[in-house]
Amino acid sequence: GISAWEAMSFHLSFNPLMRLENKVIIVTGSCTGIGKAIAQRCVTEGARVVIHGLEQDLGEAVVAELGLDRAALHIEDLTADGAPQRLVEVALKAFGKLDAIVNNAAMVVASNIHTTDLAFFRKMLEVNTLAPFALIKAALPELKKTHGAVLNIGSVNAWSGEPNLMPYSVSKGALMTLTRNLGDTLMREDGVRVNQINPGWVLTENEAQRKREHGLA
């Protein structure tokens, strides 16, 4: 015989938790890396997802893996005028509603006070802080209907940051404050939850390439 714990583990290995059954979730930056892994897990747990990014071929490969009945694709720079609203419209057209957003797309470029000019700093804030804000704002009417949720993907650098990641760290710190502000306001006013996780370094495809460019094996 087997123990109750072994039986439950066996059951879960073939029947993953369906915590997201019938949910519709936008995951930005999900053609690769953390975003792709989040999208895969969401589908495993029953959700339908909008895959987003900048790489058409990689995005199509993710959608093909997840299934056309489970995933839709939108390729566009989120800082473009009207891009957040178009992304929301893709979700509504494909799946009829929107339950959650994962703000994962981000610009990760090393620089410090000596190598950073204002144009670069503004671009970093535009991509990492203002684009997530704009998507939350565009999606809010739909999230209110479903009492949905927002998950912002930050960074451990939000607390202070590595010397050579100064603008990136500031952008994630600003995102953390935005998360706390909206997490308070939107929960009380609209029943929409807003949270952030601040992971440490993760060996994604892009990070592997970046480290090789730094001369590392």
PDB file of C-alpha atoms in Angstrom:
ATOM      1  CA  GLY A   1       0.000   0.000   0.000  1.00  0.00           C
ATOM      2  CA  ILE A   2       0.947   3.688  -0.213  1.00  0.00           C
ATOM      3  CA  SER A   3       0.503   6.487   2.264  1.00  0.00           C
ATOM      4  CA  ALA A   4      -2.139   9.198   1.915  1.00  0.00           C
ATOM      5  CA  TRP A   5       0.637  11.703   1.150  1.00  0.00           C
ATOM      6  CA  GLU A   6       2.029   9.506  -1.636  1.00  0.00           C
ATOM      7  CA  ALA A   7      -1.456   9.072  -3.050  1.00  0.00           C
ATOM      8  CA  MET A   8      -2.064  12.828  -3.055  1.00  0.00           C
ATOM      9  CA  SER A   9       1.319  13.500  -4.651  1.00  0.00           C
ATOM     10  CA  PHE A  10       0.562  10.938  -7.353  1.00  0.00           C
ATOM     11  CA  HIS A  11      -2.832  12.544  -7.981  1.00  0.00           C
ATOM     12  CA  LEU A  12      -1.362  16.048  -8.274  1.00  0.00           C
ATOM     13  CA  SER A  13       1.361  14.879 -10.648  1.00  0.00           C
ATOM     14  CA  PHE A  14      -1.331  13.926 -13.132  1.00  0.00           C
ATOM     15  CA  ASN A  15      -3.950  16.479 -12.126  1.00  0.00           C
ATOM     16  CA  PRO A  16      -2.318  19.878 -11.562  1.00  0.00           C
ATOM     17  CA  LEU A  17      -4.100  22.350  -9.345  1.00  0.00           C
ATOM     18  CA  MET A  18      -6.674  24.185 -11.452  1.00  0.00           C
ATOM     19  CA  ARG A  19      -6.569  27.413  -9.452  1.00  0.00           C
ATOM     20  CA  LEU A  20      -6.877  29.514 -12.605  1.00  0.00           C
ATOM     21  CA  GLU A  21      -9.599  27.620 -14.400  1.00  0.00           C
ATOM     22  CA  ASN A  22     -11.462  29.864 -16.882  1.00  0.00           C
ATOM     23  CA  LYS A  23      -9.320  32.894 -16.000  1.00  0.00           C
ATOM     24  CA  VAL A  24      -7.993  35.128 -18.776  1.00  0.00           C
ATOM     25  CA  ILE A  25      -4.546  36.562 -18.111  1.00  0.00           C
ATOM     26  CA  ILE A  26      -2.268  38.940 -20.006  1.00  0.00           C
ATOM     27  CA  VAL A  27       1.421  38.194 -19.417  1.00  0.00           C
ATOM     28  CA  THR A  28       3.703  40.862 -20.862  1.00  0.00           C
ATOM     29  CA  GLY A  29       7.182  39.894 -21.988  1.00  0.00           C
ATOM     30  CA  SER A  30       6.118  36.262 -22.243  1.00  0.00           C
ATOM     31  CA  CYS A  31       7.898  35.197 -25.434  1.00  0.00           C
ATOM     32  CA  THR A  32      10.909  34.197 -23.296  1.00  0.00           C
ATOM     33  CA  GLY A  33      12.177  33.813 -19.754  1.00  0.00           C
ATOM     34  CA  ILE A  34      10.175  34.421 -16.601  1.00  0.00           C
ATOM     35  CA  GLY A  35       7.134  35.648 -18.518  1.00  0.00           C
ATOM     36  CA  LYS A  36       7.048  32.540 -20.684  1.00  0.00           C
ATOM     37  CA  ALA A  37       7.324  30.301 -17.610  1.00  0.00           C
ATOM     38  CA  ILE A  38       4.494  32.195 -15.909  1.00  0.00           C
ATOM     39  CA  ALA A  39       2.285  31.857 -18.986  1.00  0.00           C
ATOM     40  CA  GLN A  40       3.016  28.118 -19.184  1.00  0.00           C
ATOM     41  CA  ARG A  41       2.079  27.666 -15.533  1.00  0.00           C
ATOM     42  CA  CYS A  42      -1.093  29.710 -15.909  1.00  0.00           C
ATOM     43  CA  VAL A  43      -2.250  27.457 -18.746  1.00  0.00           C
ATOM     44  CA  THR A  44      -1.320  24.352 -16.759  1.00  0.00           C
ATOM     45  CA  GLU A  45      -3.636  25.602 -14.026  1.00  0.00           C
ATOM     46  CA  GLY A  46      -6.540  26.207 -16.389  1.00  0.00           C
ATOM     47  CA  ALA A  47      -6.118  29.782 -17.641  1.00  0.00           C
ATOM     48  CA  ARG A  48      -6.163  31.226 -21.124  1.00  0.00           C
ATOM     49  CA  VAL A  49      -3.361  33.686 -21.760  1.00  0.00           C
ATOM     50  CA  VAL A  50      -2.332  36.525 -24.016  1.00  0.00           C
ATOM     51  CA  ILE A  51       1.325  36.116 -24.951  1.00  0.00           C
ATOM     52  CA  HIS A  52       3.081  39.427 -25.516  1.00  0.00           C
ATOM     53  CA  GLY A  53       6.551  40.521 -26.494  1.00  0.00           C
ATOM     54  CA  LEU A  54       8.730  41.852 -29.277  1.00  0.00           C
ATOM     55  CA  GLU A  55       9.814  38.621 -30.991  1.00  0.00           C
ATOM     56  CA  GLN A  56       7.194  37.360 -33.461  1.00  0.00           C
ATOM     57  CA  ASP A  57       8.842  33.981 -34.064  1.00  0.00           C
ATOM     58  CA  LEU A  58       9.376  33.245 -30.383  1.00  0.00           C
ATOM     59  CA  GLY A  59       5.830  34.333 -29.552  1.00  0.00           C
ATOM     60  CA  GLU A  60       4.374  32.090 -32.228  1.00  0.00           C
ATOM     61  CA  ALA A  61       6.358  29.164 -30.850  1.00  0.00           C
ATOM     62  CA  VAL A  62       4.947  29.751 -27.348  1.00  0.00           C
ATOM     63  CA  VAL A  63       1.383  29.945 -28.664  1.00  0.00           C
ATOM     64  CA  ALA A  64       1.884  26.771 -30.682  1.00  0.00           C
ATOM     65  CA  GLU A  65       3.144  25.003 -27.550  1.00  0.00           C
ATOM     66  CA  LEU A  66       0.242  26.199 -25.393  1.00  0.00           C
ATOM     67  CA  GLY A  67      -2.459  25.717 -28.036  1.00  0.00           C
ATOM     68  CA  LEU A  68      -4.518  28.158 -30.075  1.00  0.00           C
ATOM     69  CA  ASP A  69      -7.529  27.531 -27.830  1.00  0.00           C
ATOM     70  CA  ARG A  70      -5.462  28.558 -24.806  1.00  0.00           C
ATOM     71  CA  ALA A  71      -3.236  31.368 -26.048  1.00  0.00           C
ATOM     72  CA  ALA A  72      -3.392  34.478 -28.230  1.00  0.00           C
ATOM     73  CA  LEU A  73      -0.427  36.546 -29.391  1.00  0.00           C
ATOM     74  CA  HIS A  74       0.219  40.288 -29.536  1.00  0.00           C
ATOM     75  CA  ILE A  75       3.594  41.635 -30.662  1.00  0.00           C
ATOM     76  CA  GLU A  76       4.124  45.334 -29.902  1.00  0.00           C
ATOM     77  CA  ASP A  77       6.301  47.705 -27.900  1.00  0.00           C
ATOM     78  CA  LEU A  78       4.186  48.618 -24.876  1.00  0.00           C
ATOM     79  CA  THR A  79       5.535  52.174 -24.909  1.00  0.00           C
ATOM     80  CA  ALA A  80       3.889  52.846 -28.281  1.00  0.00           C
ATOM     81  CA  ASP A  81       0.847  55.128 -28.226  1.00  0.00           C
ATOM     82  CA  GLY A  82      -2.294  53.083 -27.613  1.00  0.00           C
ATOM     83  CA  ALA A  83      -0.406  49.807 -27.142  1.00  0.00           C
ATOM     84  CA  PRO A  84      -1.821  48.990 -23.670  1.00  0.00           C
ATOM     85  CA  GLN A  85      -5.402  49.422 -24.903  1.00  0.00           C
ATOM     86  CA  ARG A  86      -4.716  47.268 -27.950  1.00  0.00           C
ATOM     87  CA  LEU A  87      -3.332  44.525 -25.721  1.00  0.00           C
ATOM     88  CA  VAL A  88      -6.492  44.581 -23.610  1.00  0.00           C
ATOM     89  CA  GLU A  89      -8.600  44.440 -26.773  1.00  0.00           C
ATOM     90  CA  VAL A  90      -6.719  41.331 -27.917  1.00  0.00           C
ATOM     91  CA  ALA A  91      -7.703  39.574 -24.694  1.00  0.00           C
ATOM     92  CA  LEU A  92     -11.339  40.611 -25.033  1.00  0.00           C
ATOM     93  CA  LYS A  93     -11.550  39.627 -28.697  1.00  0.00           C
ATOM     94  CA  ALA A  94      -9.889  36.257 -28.129  1.00  0.00           C
ATOM     95  CA  PHE A  95     -11.438  35.231 -24.817  1.00  0.00           C
ATOM     96  CA  GLY A  96     -14.260  37.654 -23.974  1.00  0.00           C
ATOM     97  CA  LYS A  97     -13.012  39.001 -20.653  1.00  0.00           C
ATOM     98  CA  LEU A  98      -9.921  39.825 -18.591  1.00  0.00           C
ATOM     99  CA  ASP A  99      -9.158  38.542 -15.088  1.00  0.00           C
ATOM    100  CA  ALA A 100      -5.524  39.435 -14.508  1.00  0.00           C
ATOM    101  CA  ILE A 101      -2.381  41.120 -15.751  1.00  0.00           C
ATOM    102  CA  VAL A 102       1.209  40.064 -15.135  1.00  0.00           C
ATOM    103  CA  ASN A 103       3.458  43.067 -15.798  1.00  0.00           C
ATOM    104  CA  ASN A 104       6.661  41.199 -16.578  1.00  0.00           C
ATOM    105  CA  ALA A 105       8.087  42.975 -19.645  1.00  0.00           C
ATOM    106  CA  ALA A 106      11.149  45.008 -18.716  1.00  0.00           C
ATOM    107  CA  MET A 107      14.282  46.628 -20.047  1.00  0.00           C
ATOM    108  CA  VAL A 108      17.407  45.248 -18.348  1.00  0.00           C
ATOM    109  CA  VAL A 109      20.555  47.166 -19.268  1.00  0.00           C
ATOM    110  CA  ALA A 110      23.587  47.739 -17.051  1.00  0.00           C
ATOM    111  CA  SER A 111      24.592  51.349 -16.360  1.00  0.00           C
ATOM    112  CA  ASN A 112      25.735  53.554 -13.490  1.00  0.00           C
ATOM    113  CA  ILE A 113      25.772  57.278 -12.744  1.00  0.00           C
ATOM    114  CA  HIS A 114      28.717  57.809 -15.102  1.00  0.00           C
ATOM    115  CA  THR A 115      27.268  55.915 -18.067  1.00  0.00           C
ATOM    116  CA  THR A 116      23.651  57.034 -17.699  1.00  0.00           C
ATOM    117  CA  ASP A 117      22.269  60.077 -19.491  1.00  0.00           C
ATOM    118  CA  LEU A 118      18.766  61.486 -19.102  1.00  0.00           C
ATOM    119  CA  ALA A 119      17.485  60.043 -22.364  1.00  0.00           C
ATOM    120  CA  PHE A 120      18.484  56.529 -21.296  1.00  0.00           C
ATOM    121  CA  PHE A 121      17.050  57.018 -17.803  1.00  0.00           C
ATOM    122  CA  ARG A 122      13.742  58.226 -19.256  1.00  0.00           C
ATOM    123  CA  LYS A 123      13.572  55.203 -21.565  1.00  0.00           C
ATOM    124  CA  MET A 124      14.160  52.851 -18.621  1.00  0.00           C
ATOM    125  CA  LEU A 125      11.348  54.465 -16.625  1.00  0.00           C
ATOM    126  CA  GLU A 126       9.089  54.478 -19.683  1.00  0.00           C
ATOM    127  CA  VAL A 127       9.451  50.729 -20.207  1.00  0.00           C
ATOM    128  CA  ASN A 128       9.731  49.458 -16.628  1.00  0.00           C
ATOM    129  CA  THR A 129       7.411  51.788 -14.714  1.00  0.00           C
ATOM    130  CA  LEU A 130       5.138  53.833 -16.960  1.00  0.00           C
ATOM    131  CA  ALA A 131       4.187  51.014 -19.355  1.00  0.00           C
ATOM    132  CA  PRO A 132       2.948  48.796 -16.479  1.00  0.00           C
ATOM    133  CA  PHE A 133       1.009  51.767 -15.102  1.00  0.00           C
ATOM    134  CA  ALA A 134      -0.548  52.435 -18.505  1.00  0.00           C
ATOM    135  CA  LEU A 135      -1.583  48.792 -18.911  1.00  0.00           C
ATOM    136  CA  ILE A 136      -3.171  48.708 -15.456  1.00  0.00           C
ATOM    137  CA  LYS A 137      -5.091  51.871 -16.288  1.00  0.00           C
ATOM    138  CA  ALA A 138      -6.238  50.536 -19.661  1.00  0.00           C
ATOM    139  CA  ALA A 139      -7.316  47.219 -18.133  1.00  0.00           C
ATOM    140  CA  LEU A 140      -8.988  48.581 -15.011  1.00  0.00           C
ATOM    141  CA  PRO A 141     -12.556  48.754 -16.431  1.00  0.00           C
ATOM    142  CA  GLU A 142     -12.340  45.048 -17.285  1.00  0.00           C
ATOM    143  CA  LEU A 143     -10.582  44.048 -14.054  1.00  0.00           C
ATOM    144  CA  LYS A 144     -13.322  45.772 -12.068  1.00  0.00           C
ATOM    145  CA  LYS A 145     -15.924  43.561 -13.750  1.00  0.00           C
ATOM    146  CA  THR A 146     -14.081  40.366 -12.794  1.00  0.00           C
ATOM    147  CA  HIS A 147     -12.671  41.545  -9.433  1.00  0.00           C
ATOM    148  CA  GLY A 148      -9.335  40.717 -10.972  1.00  0.00           C
ATOM    149  CA  ALA A 149      -5.703  41.008 -10.042  1.00  0.00           C
ATOM    150  CA  VAL A 150      -2.434  42.589 -11.116  1.00  0.00           C
ATOM    151  CA  LEU A 151       0.973  41.050 -10.494  1.00  0.00           C
ATOM    152  CA  ASN A 152       3.972  43.281 -11.106  1.00  0.00           C
ATOM    153  CA  ILE A 153       7.314  41.552 -11.565  1.00  0.00           C
ATOM    154  CA  GLY A 154       9.912  43.670  -9.809  1.00  0.00           C
ATOM    155  CA  SER A 155      13.443  42.890  -8.711  1.00  0.00           C
ATOM    156  CA  VAL A 156      15.409  42.542  -5.512  1.00  0.00           C
ATOM    157  CA  ASN A 157      17.260  45.583  -6.894  1.00  0.00           C
ATOM    158  CA  ALA A 158      14.151  47.650  -6.074  1.00  0.00           C
ATOM    159  CA  TRP A 159      15.455  47.980  -2.515  1.00  0.00           C
ATOM    160  CA  SER A 160      18.705  49.723  -3.489  1.00  0.00           C
ATOM    161  CA  GLY A 161      20.299  47.925  -6.383  1.00  0.00           C
ATOM    162  CA  GLU A 162      23.661  46.953  -7.745  1.00  0.00           C
ATOM    163  CA  PRO A 163      25.995  49.866  -8.577  1.00  0.00           C
ATOM    164  CA  ASN A 164      25.910  48.999 -12.265  1.00  0.00           C
ATOM    165  CA  LEU A 165      22.105  48.702 -12.373  1.00  0.00           C
ATOM    166  CA  MET A 166      21.234  52.170 -11.103  1.00  0.00           C
ATOM    167  CA  PRO A 167      18.437  53.249 -13.525  1.00  0.00           C
ATOM    168  CA  TYR A 168      16.990  49.723 -13.621  1.00  0.00           C
ATOM    169  CA  SER A 169      16.912  49.610  -9.816  1.00  0.00           C
ATOM    170  CA  VAL A 170      15.189  52.993  -9.593  1.00  0.00           C
ATOM    171  CA  SER A 171      12.574  51.888 -12.128  1.00  0.00           C
ATOM    172  CA  LYS A 172      11.781  48.786 -10.072  1.00  0.00           C
ATOM    173  CA  GLY A 173      11.700  50.791  -6.846  1.00  0.00           C
ATOM    174  CA  ALA A 174       9.198  53.156  -8.441  1.00  0.00           C
ATOM    175  CA  LEU A 175       7.163  50.154  -9.599  1.00  0.00           C
ATOM    176  CA  MET A 176       7.141  48.868  -6.025  1.00  0.00           C
ATOM    177  CA  THR A 177       5.735  52.159  -4.739  1.00  0.00           C
ATOM    178  CA  LEU A 178       3.151  52.160  -7.530  1.00  0.00           C
ATOM    179  CA  THR A 179       2.174  48.629  -6.505  1.00  0.00           C
ATOM    180  CA  ARG A 180       1.706  49.603  -2.861  1.00  0.00           C
ATOM    181  CA  ASN A 181      -0.267  52.720  -3.778  1.00  0.00           C
ATOM    182  CA  LEU A 182      -2.612  50.930  -6.174  1.00  0.00           C
ATOM    183  CA  GLY A 183      -2.761  47.842  -3.973  1.00  0.00           C
ATOM    184  CA  ASP A 184      -4.354  50.013  -1.313  1.00  0.00           C
ATOM    185  CA  THR A 185      -6.534  52.154  -3.573  1.00  0.00           C
ATOM    186  CA  LEU A 186      -7.848  49.634  -6.099  1.00  0.00           C
ATOM    187  CA  MET A 187      -8.656  46.969  -3.529  1.00  0.00           C
ATOM    188  CA  ARG A 188     -10.800  49.372  -1.528  1.00  0.00           C
ATOM    189  CA  GLU A 189     -12.434  51.126  -4.458  1.00  0.00           C
ATOM    190  CA  ASP A 190     -12.716  48.430  -7.126  1.00  0.00           C
ATOM    191  CA  GLY A 191     -12.012  45.046  -5.545  1.00  0.00           C
ATOM    192  CA  VAL A 192      -8.870  44.637  -7.681  1.00  0.00           C
ATOM    193  CA  ARG A 193      -5.766  43.190  -6.016  1.00  0.00           C
ATOM    194  CA  VAL A 194      -2.320  44.555  -6.922  1.00  0.00           C
ATOM    195  CA  ASN A 195       0.848  42.810  -5.778  1.00  0.00           C
ATOM    196  CA  GLN A 196       4.531  42.671  -6.681  1.00  0.00           C
ATOM    197  CA  ILE A 197       7.226  40.035  -6.346  1.00  0.00           C
ATOM    198  CA  ASN A 198      10.905  40.996  -6.336  1.00  0.00           C
ATOM    199  CA  PRO A 199      12.918  37.990  -7.557  1.00  0.00           C
ATOM    200  CA  GLY A 200      16.674  37.786  -7.518  1.00  0.00           C
ATOM    201  CA  TRP A 201      18.786  36.899 -10.533  1.00  0.00           C
ATOM    202  CA  VAL A 202      17.262  34.242 -12.779  1.00  0.00           C
ATOM    203  CA  LEU A 203      19.081  32.344 -15.531  1.00  0.00           C
ATOM    204  CA  THR A 204      16.739  33.093 -18.432  1.00  0.00           C
ATOM    205  CA  GLU A 205      17.642  32.772 -22.119  1.00  0.00           C
ATOM    206  CA  ASN A 206      18.397  36.500 -22.311  1.00  0.00           C
ATOM    207  CA  GLU A 207      20.504  36.472 -19.155  1.00  0.00           C
ATOM    208  CA  ALA A 208      22.503  33.511 -20.449  1.00  0.00           C
ATOM    209  CA  GLN A 209      23.274  35.448 -23.619  1.00  0.00           C
ATOM    210  CA  ARG A 210      24.142  38.575 -21.630  1.00  0.00           C
ATOM    211  CA  LYS A 211      26.575  36.679 -19.411  1.00  0.00           C
ATOM    212  CA  ARG A 212      28.272  35.114 -22.435  1.00  0.00           C
ATOM    213  CA  GLU A 213      28.720  38.619 -23.837  1.00  0.00           C
ATOM    214  CA  HIS A 214      30.449  39.462 -20.542  1.00  0.00           C
ATOM    215  CA  GLY A 215      32.925  36.657 -21.249  1.00  0.00           C
ATOM    216  CA  LEU A 216      31.449  34.116 -18.824  1.00  0.00           C
ATOM    217  CA  ALA A 217      30.905  30.444 -19.605  1.00  0.00           C
TER     218      ALA A 217
END
